[in-house]
PDB file of C-alpha atoms in Angstrom:
ATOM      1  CA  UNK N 299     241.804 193.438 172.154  1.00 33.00           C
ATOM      2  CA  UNK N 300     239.546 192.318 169.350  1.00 32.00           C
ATOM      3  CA  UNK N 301     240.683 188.989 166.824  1.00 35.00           C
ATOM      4  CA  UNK N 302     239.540 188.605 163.995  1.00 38.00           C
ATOM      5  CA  UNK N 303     238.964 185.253 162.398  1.00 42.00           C
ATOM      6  CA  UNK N 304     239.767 184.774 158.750  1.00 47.00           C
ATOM      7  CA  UNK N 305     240.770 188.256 157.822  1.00 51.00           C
ATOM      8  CA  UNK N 306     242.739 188.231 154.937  1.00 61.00           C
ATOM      9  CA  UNK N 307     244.124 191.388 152.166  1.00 82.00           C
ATOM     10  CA  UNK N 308     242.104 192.989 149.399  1.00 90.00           C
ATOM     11  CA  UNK N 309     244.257 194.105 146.423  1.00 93.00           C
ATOM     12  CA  UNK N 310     242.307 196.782 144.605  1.00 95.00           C
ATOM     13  CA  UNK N 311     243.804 198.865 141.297  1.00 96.00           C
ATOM     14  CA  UNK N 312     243.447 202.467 139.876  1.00 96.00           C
ATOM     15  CA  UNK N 313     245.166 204.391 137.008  1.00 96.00           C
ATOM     16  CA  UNK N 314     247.133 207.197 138.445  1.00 95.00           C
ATOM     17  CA  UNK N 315     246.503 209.700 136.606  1.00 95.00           C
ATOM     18  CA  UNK N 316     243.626 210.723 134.089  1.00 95.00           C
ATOM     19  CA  UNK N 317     243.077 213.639 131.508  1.00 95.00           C
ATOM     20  CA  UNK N 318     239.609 214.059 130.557  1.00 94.00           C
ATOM     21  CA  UNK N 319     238.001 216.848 128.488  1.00 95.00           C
ATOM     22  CA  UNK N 320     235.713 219.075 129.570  1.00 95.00           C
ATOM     23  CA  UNK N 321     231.945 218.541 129.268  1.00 94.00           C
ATOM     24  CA  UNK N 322     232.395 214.788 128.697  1.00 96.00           C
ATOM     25  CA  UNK N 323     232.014 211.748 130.705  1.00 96.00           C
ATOM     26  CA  UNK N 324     234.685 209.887 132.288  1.00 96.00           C
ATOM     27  CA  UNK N 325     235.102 206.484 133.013  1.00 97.00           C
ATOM     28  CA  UNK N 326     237.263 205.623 136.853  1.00 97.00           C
ATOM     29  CA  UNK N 327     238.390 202.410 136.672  1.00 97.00           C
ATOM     30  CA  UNK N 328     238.702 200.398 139.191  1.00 97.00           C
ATOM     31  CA  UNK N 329     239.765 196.535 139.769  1.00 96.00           C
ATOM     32  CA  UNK N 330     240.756 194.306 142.063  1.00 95.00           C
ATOM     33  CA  UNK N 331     241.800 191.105 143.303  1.00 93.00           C
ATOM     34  CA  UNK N 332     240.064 188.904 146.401  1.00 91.00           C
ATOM     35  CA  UNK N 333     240.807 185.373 147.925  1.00 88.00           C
ATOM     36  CA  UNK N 334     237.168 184.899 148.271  1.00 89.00           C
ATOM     37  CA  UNK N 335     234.199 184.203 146.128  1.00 91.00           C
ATOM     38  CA  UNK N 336     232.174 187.562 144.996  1.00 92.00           C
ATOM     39  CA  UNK N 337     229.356 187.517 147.524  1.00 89.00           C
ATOM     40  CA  UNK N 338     226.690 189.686 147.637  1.00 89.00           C
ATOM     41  CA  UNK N 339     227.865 191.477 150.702  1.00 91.00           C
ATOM     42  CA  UNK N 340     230.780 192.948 148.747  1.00 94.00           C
ATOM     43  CA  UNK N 341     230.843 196.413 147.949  1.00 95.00           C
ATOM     44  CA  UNK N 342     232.620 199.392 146.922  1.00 96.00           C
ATOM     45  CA  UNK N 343     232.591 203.157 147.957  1.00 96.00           C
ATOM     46  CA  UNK N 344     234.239 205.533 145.525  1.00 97.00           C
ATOM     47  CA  UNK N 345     235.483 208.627 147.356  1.00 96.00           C
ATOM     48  CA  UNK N 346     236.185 212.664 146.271  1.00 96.00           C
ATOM     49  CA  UNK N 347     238.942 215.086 147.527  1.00 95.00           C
ATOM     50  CA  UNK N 348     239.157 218.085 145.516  1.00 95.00           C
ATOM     51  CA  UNK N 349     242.003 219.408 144.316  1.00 93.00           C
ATOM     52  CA  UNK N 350     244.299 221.347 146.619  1.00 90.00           C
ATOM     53  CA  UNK N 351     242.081 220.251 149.470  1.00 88.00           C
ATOM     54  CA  UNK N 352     244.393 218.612 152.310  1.00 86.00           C
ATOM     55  CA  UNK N 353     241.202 217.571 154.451  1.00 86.00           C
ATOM     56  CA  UNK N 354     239.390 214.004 153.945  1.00 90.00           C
ATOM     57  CA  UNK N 355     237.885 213.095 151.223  1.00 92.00           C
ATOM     58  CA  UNK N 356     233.762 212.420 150.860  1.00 94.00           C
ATOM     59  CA  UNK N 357     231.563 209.257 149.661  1.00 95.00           C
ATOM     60  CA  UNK N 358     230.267 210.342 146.161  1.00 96.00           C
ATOM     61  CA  UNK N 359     228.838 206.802 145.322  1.00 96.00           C
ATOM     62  CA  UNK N 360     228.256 203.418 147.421  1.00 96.00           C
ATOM     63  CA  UNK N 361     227.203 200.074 145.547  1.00 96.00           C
ATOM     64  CA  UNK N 362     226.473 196.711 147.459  1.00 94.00           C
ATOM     65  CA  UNK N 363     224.292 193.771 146.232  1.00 90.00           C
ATOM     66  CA  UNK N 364     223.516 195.209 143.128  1.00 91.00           C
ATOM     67  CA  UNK N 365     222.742 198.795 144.017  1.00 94.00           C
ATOM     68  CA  UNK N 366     223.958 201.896 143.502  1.00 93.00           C
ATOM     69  CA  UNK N 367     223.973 204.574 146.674  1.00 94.00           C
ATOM     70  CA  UNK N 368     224.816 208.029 145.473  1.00 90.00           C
ATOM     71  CA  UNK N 369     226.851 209.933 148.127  1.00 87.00           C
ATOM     72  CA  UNK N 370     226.103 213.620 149.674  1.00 82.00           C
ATOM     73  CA  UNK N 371     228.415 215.750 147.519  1.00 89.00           C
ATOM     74  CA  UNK N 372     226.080 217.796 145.482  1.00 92.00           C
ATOM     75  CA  UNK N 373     228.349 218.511 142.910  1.00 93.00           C
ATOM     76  CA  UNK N 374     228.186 214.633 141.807  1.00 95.00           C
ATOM     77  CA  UNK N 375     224.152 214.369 141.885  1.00 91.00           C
ATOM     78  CA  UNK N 376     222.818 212.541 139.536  1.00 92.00           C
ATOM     79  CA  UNK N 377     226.120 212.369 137.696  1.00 95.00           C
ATOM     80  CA  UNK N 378     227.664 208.810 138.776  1.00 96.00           C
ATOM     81  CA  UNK N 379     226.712 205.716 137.244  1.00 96.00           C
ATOM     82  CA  UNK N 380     227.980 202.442 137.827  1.00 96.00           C
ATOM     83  CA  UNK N 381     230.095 200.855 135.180  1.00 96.00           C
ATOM     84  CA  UNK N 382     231.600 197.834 136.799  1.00 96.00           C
ATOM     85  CA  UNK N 383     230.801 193.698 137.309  1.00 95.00           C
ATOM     86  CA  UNK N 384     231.512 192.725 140.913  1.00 94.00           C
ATOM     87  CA  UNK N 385     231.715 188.792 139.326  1.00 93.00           C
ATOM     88  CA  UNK N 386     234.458 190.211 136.905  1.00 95.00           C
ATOM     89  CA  UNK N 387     236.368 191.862 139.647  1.00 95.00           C
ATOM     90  CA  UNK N 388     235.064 195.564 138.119  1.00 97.00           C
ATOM     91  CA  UNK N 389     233.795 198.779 140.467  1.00 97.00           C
ATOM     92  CA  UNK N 390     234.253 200.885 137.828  1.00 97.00           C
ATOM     93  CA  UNK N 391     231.975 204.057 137.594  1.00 97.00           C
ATOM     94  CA  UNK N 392     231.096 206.591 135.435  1.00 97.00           C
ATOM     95  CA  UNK N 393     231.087 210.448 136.163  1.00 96.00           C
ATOM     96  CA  UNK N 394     228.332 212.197 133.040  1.00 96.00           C
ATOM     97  CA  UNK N 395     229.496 215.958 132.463  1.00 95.00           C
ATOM     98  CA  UNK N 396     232.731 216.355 133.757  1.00 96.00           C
ATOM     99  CA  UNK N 397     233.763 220.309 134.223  1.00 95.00           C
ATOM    100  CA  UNK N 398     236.700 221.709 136.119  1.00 95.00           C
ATOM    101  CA  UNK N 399     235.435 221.708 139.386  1.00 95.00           C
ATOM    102  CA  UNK N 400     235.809 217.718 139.600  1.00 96.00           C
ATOM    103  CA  UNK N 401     239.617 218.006 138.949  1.00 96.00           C
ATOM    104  CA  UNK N 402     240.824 216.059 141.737  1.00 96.00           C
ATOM    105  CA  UNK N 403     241.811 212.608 143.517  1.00 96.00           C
ATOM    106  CA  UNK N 404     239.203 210.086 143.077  1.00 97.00           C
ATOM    107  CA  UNK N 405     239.594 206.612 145.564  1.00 97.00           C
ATOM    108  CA  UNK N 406     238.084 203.257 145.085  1.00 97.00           C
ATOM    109  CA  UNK N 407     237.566 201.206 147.974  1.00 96.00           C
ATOM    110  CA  UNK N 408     236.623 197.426 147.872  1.00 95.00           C
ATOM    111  CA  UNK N 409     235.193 195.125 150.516  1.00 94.00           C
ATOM    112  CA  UNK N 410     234.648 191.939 149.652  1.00 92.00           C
ATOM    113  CA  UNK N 411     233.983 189.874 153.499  1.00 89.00           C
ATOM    114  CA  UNK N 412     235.994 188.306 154.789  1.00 88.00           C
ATOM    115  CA  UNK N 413     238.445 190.271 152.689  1.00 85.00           C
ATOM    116  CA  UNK N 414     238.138 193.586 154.476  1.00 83.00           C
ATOM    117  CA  UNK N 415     241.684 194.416 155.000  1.00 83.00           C
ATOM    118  CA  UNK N 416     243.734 196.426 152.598  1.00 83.00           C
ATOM    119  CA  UNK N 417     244.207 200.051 151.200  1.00 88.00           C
ATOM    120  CA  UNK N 418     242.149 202.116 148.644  1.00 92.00           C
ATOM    121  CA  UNK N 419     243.788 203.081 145.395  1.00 95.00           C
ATOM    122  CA  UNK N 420     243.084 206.732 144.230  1.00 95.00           C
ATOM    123  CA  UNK N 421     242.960 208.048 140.791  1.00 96.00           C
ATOM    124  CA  UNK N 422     244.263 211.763 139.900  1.00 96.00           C
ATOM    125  CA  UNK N 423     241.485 213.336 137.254  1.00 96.00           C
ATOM    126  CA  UNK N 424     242.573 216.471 135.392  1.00 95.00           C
ATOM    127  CA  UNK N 425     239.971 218.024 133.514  1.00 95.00           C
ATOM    128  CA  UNK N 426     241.123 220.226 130.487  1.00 94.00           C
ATOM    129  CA  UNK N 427     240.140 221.560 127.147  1.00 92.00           C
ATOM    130  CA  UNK N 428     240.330 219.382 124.119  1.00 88.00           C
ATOM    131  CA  UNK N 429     243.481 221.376 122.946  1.00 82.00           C
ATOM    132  CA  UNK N 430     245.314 220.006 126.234  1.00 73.00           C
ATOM    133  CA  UNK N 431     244.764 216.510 126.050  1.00 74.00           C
ATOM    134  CA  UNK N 432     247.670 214.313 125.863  1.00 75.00           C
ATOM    135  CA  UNK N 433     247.899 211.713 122.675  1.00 63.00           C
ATOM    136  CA  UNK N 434     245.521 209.198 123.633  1.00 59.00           C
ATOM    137  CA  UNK N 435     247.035 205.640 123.169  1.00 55.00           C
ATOM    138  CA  UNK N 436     244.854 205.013 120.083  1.00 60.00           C
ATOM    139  CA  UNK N 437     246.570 207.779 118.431  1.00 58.00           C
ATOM    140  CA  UNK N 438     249.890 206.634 119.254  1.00 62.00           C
ATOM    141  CA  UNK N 439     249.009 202.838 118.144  1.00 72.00           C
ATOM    142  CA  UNK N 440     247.826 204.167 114.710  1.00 73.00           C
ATOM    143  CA  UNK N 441     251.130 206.311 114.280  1.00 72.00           C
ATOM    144  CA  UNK N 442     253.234 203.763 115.603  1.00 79.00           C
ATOM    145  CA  UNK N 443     251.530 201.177 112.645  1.00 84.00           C
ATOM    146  CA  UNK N 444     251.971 203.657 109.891  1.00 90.00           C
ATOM    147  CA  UNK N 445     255.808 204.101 111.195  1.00 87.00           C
ATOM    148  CA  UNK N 446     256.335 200.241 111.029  1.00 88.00           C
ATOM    149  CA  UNK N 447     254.695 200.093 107.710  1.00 89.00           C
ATOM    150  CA  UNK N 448     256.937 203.096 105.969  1.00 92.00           C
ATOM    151  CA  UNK N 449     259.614 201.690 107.499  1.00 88.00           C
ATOM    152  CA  UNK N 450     259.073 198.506 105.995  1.00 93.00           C
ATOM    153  CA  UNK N 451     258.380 199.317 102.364  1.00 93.00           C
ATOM    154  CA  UNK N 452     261.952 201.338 102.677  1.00 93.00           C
ATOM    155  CA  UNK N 453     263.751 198.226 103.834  1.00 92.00           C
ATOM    156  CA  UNK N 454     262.123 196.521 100.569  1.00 90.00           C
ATOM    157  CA  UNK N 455     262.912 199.030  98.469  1.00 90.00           C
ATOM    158  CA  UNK N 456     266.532 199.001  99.485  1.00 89.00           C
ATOM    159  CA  UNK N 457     267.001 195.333  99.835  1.00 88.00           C
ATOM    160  CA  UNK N 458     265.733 194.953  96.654  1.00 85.00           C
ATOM    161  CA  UNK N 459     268.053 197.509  94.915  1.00 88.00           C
ATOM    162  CA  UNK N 460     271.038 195.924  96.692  1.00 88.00           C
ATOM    163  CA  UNK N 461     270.105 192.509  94.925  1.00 87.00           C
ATOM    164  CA  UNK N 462     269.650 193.361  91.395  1.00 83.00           C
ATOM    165  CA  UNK N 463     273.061 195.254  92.128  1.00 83.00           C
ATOM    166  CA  UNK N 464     274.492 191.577  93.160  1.00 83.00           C
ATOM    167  CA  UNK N 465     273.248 189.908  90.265  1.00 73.00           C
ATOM    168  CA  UNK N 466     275.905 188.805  87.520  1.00 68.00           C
ATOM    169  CA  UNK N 467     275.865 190.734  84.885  1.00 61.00           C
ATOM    170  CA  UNK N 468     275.234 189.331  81.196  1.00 57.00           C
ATOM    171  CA  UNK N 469     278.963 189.611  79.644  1.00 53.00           C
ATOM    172  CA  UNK N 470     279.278 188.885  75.748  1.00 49.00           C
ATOM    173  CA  UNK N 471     279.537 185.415  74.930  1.00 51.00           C
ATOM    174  CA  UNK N 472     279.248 185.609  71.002  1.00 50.00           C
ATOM    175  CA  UNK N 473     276.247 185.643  69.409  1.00 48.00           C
ATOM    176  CA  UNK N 474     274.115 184.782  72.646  1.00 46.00           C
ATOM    177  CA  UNK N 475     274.856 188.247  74.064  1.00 43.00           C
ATOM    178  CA  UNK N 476     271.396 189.319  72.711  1.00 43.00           C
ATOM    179  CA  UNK N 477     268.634 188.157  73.323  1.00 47.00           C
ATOM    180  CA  UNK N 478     267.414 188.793  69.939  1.00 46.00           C
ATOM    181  CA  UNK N 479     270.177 186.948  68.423  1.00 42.00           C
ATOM    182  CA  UNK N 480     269.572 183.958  70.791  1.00 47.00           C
ATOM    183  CA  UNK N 481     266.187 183.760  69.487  1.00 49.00           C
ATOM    184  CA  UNK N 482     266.991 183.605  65.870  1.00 50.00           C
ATOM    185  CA  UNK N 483     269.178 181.068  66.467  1.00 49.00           C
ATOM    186  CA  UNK N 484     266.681 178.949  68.180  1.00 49.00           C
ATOM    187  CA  UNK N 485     264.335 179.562  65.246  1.00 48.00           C
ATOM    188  CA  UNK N 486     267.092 178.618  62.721  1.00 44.00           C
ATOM    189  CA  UNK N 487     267.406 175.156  64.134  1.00 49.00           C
ATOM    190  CA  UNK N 488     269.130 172.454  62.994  1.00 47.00           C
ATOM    191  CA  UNK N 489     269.555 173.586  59.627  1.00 45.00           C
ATOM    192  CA  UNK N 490     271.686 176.507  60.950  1.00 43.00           C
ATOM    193  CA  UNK N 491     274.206 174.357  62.626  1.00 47.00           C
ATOM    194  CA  UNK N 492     276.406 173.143  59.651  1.00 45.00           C
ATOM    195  CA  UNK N 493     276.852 177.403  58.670  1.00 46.00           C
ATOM    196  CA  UNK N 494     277.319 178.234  62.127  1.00 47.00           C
ATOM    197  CA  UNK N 495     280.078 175.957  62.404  1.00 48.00           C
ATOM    198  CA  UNK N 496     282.054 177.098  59.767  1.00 47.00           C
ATOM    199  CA  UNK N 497     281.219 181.229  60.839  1.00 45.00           C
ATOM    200  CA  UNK N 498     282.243 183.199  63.586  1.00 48.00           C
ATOM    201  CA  UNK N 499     280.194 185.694  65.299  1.00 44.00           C
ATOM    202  CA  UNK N 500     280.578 189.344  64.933  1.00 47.00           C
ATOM    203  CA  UNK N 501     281.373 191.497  68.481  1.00 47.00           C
ATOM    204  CA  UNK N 502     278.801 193.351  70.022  1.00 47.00           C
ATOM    205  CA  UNK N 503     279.510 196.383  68.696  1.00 49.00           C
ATOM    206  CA  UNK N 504     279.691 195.322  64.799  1.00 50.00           C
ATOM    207  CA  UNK N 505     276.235 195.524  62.968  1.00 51.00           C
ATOM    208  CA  UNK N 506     274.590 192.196  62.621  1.00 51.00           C
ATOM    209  CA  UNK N 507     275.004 190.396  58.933  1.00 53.00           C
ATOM    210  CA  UNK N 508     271.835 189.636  57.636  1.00 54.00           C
ATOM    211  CA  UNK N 509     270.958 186.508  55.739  1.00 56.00           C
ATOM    212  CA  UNK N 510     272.726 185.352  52.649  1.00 52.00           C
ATOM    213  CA  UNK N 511     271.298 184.542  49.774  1.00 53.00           C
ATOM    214  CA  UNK N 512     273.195 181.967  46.804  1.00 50.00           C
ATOM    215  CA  UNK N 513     272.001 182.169  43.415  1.00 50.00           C
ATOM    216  CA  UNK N 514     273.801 180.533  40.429  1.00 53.00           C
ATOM    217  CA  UNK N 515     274.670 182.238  37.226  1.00 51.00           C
ATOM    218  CA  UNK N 516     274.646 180.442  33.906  1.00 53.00           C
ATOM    219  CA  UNK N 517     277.612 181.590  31.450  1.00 52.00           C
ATOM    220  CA  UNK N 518     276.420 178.850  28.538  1.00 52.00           C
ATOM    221  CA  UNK N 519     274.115 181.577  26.551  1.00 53.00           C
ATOM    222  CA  UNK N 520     272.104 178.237  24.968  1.00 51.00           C
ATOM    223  CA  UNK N 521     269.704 176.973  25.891  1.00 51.00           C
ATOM    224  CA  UNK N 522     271.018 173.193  24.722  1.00 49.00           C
ATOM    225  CA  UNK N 523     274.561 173.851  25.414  1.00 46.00           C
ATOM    226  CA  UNK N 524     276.202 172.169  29.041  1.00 46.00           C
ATOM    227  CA  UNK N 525     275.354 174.932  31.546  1.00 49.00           C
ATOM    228  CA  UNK N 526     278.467 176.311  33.689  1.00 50.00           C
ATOM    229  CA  UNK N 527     276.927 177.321  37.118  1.00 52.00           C
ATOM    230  CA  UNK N 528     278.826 179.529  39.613  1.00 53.00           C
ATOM    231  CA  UNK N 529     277.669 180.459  42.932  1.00 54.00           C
ATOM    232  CA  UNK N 530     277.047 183.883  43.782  1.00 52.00           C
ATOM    233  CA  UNK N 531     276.605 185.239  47.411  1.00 51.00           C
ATOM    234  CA  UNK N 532     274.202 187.814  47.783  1.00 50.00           C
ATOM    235  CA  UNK N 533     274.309 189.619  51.255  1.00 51.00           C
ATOM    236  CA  UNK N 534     271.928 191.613  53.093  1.00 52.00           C
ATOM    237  CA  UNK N 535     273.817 194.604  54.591  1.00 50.00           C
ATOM    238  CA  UNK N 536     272.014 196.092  57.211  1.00 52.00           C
ATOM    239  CA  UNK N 537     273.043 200.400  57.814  1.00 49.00           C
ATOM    240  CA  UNK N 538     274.766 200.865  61.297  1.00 46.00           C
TER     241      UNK N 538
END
């Protein structure tokens, strides 16, 4: 029976699934997590089963101290690049010219000694035509934003109708009722305050009076003779 000495787990990370159209390149991700500094004896093999093949999958692409090793499948030649950074945790790749043959399971395998132990994680790739490709998550992040923002220019809208509903309305309160009228008043000053004492305002509805002009009338007919004034009240009468 063989021990061995400081053995410890490997965590390593896929997406499960991944739609790519055809005649693009694709980009497996891959990640994981190790309990031991990145040393240059780690390394990751990245492994193809096609699909509705129940047999074992075949190296397409090795990479170990800063090399790349592509595998015997033929299909892959000269089509796998490596995408990854072993110091950030990274073995991604990248597969150029992806066509329907490649639809598949993909695994990612990471060794990183003494962390040897622990599973691969696989990756299903569908390749399909651009009119089959699910709503990437960009497009769902811009539609979601555009949502939120229509949604909140309605909730304005209607918050701001429901206050200038709530708002006290400007009853009659004599003169002041207009604005206009409150303005004249303002202008009149204090000369206007004895008159306005003795007046009352007309309602809302009534026309407003004009000013009134006094004017005295002289009944003597002489010129040298004691002049007799009476005051006469001219108004201004405004048409409805």
């Amino acid at each position: 029976m063989f021990v061995y000495a400081g053995v410890s787990a490997i965590d390593v990370y896929t997406p499960e699934e991944l739609f790519v159209e055809n005649g693009t390149t694709a980009t497996l991700s891959c990640s994981f997590k190790s309990r031991e500094v990145i040393s240059s004896s780690a390394s990751v093999t990245w492994s193809f089963l096609p699909e509705g093949d129940t047999g074992a999958s075949t190296s397409i692409f090795y990479y170990s101290g800063g090399k790349s090793f592509p595998g015997s499948v033929p299909q892959f030649k000269s089509r796998v690049e490596w995408a990854g950074d072993m110091n950030k945790k990274d073995a991604s790749i990248r597969v150029l010219q992806m066509q329907f043959k490649d639809n598949g399971t993909f695994s990612c395998d990471v060794k990183n000694p003494p962390d040897i132990s622990g599973q691969n994680s696989i990756i299903k790739v569908r390749v399909v035509m651009k009119e089959s490709l699910p709503q990437t998550s960009t497009a769902v992040i811009v539609g979601g934003v555009i949502g939120a923002v229509i949604g909140i220019i309605i909730i304005a809208v209607v918050t701001y109708l429901i206050i200038r509903r709530q708002e006290p309305r400007h009853d009659y309160e004599g003169c002041t009722s207009l604005e206009s009228v409150s303005s004249q008043n303002t202008r009149v000053g204090k000369k206007a305050e004895s008159s306005n004492d003795n007046s009352r305002c007309s309602s809302p509805s009534a026309p407003v009076q004009g000013p009134v002009i006094y004017a005295q009338l002289d009944h003597s007919g002489s010129k040298n003779s004691f002049h007799k004034m009476e005051p006469v009240v001219y108004a201004d009468i405004r048409k409805n």
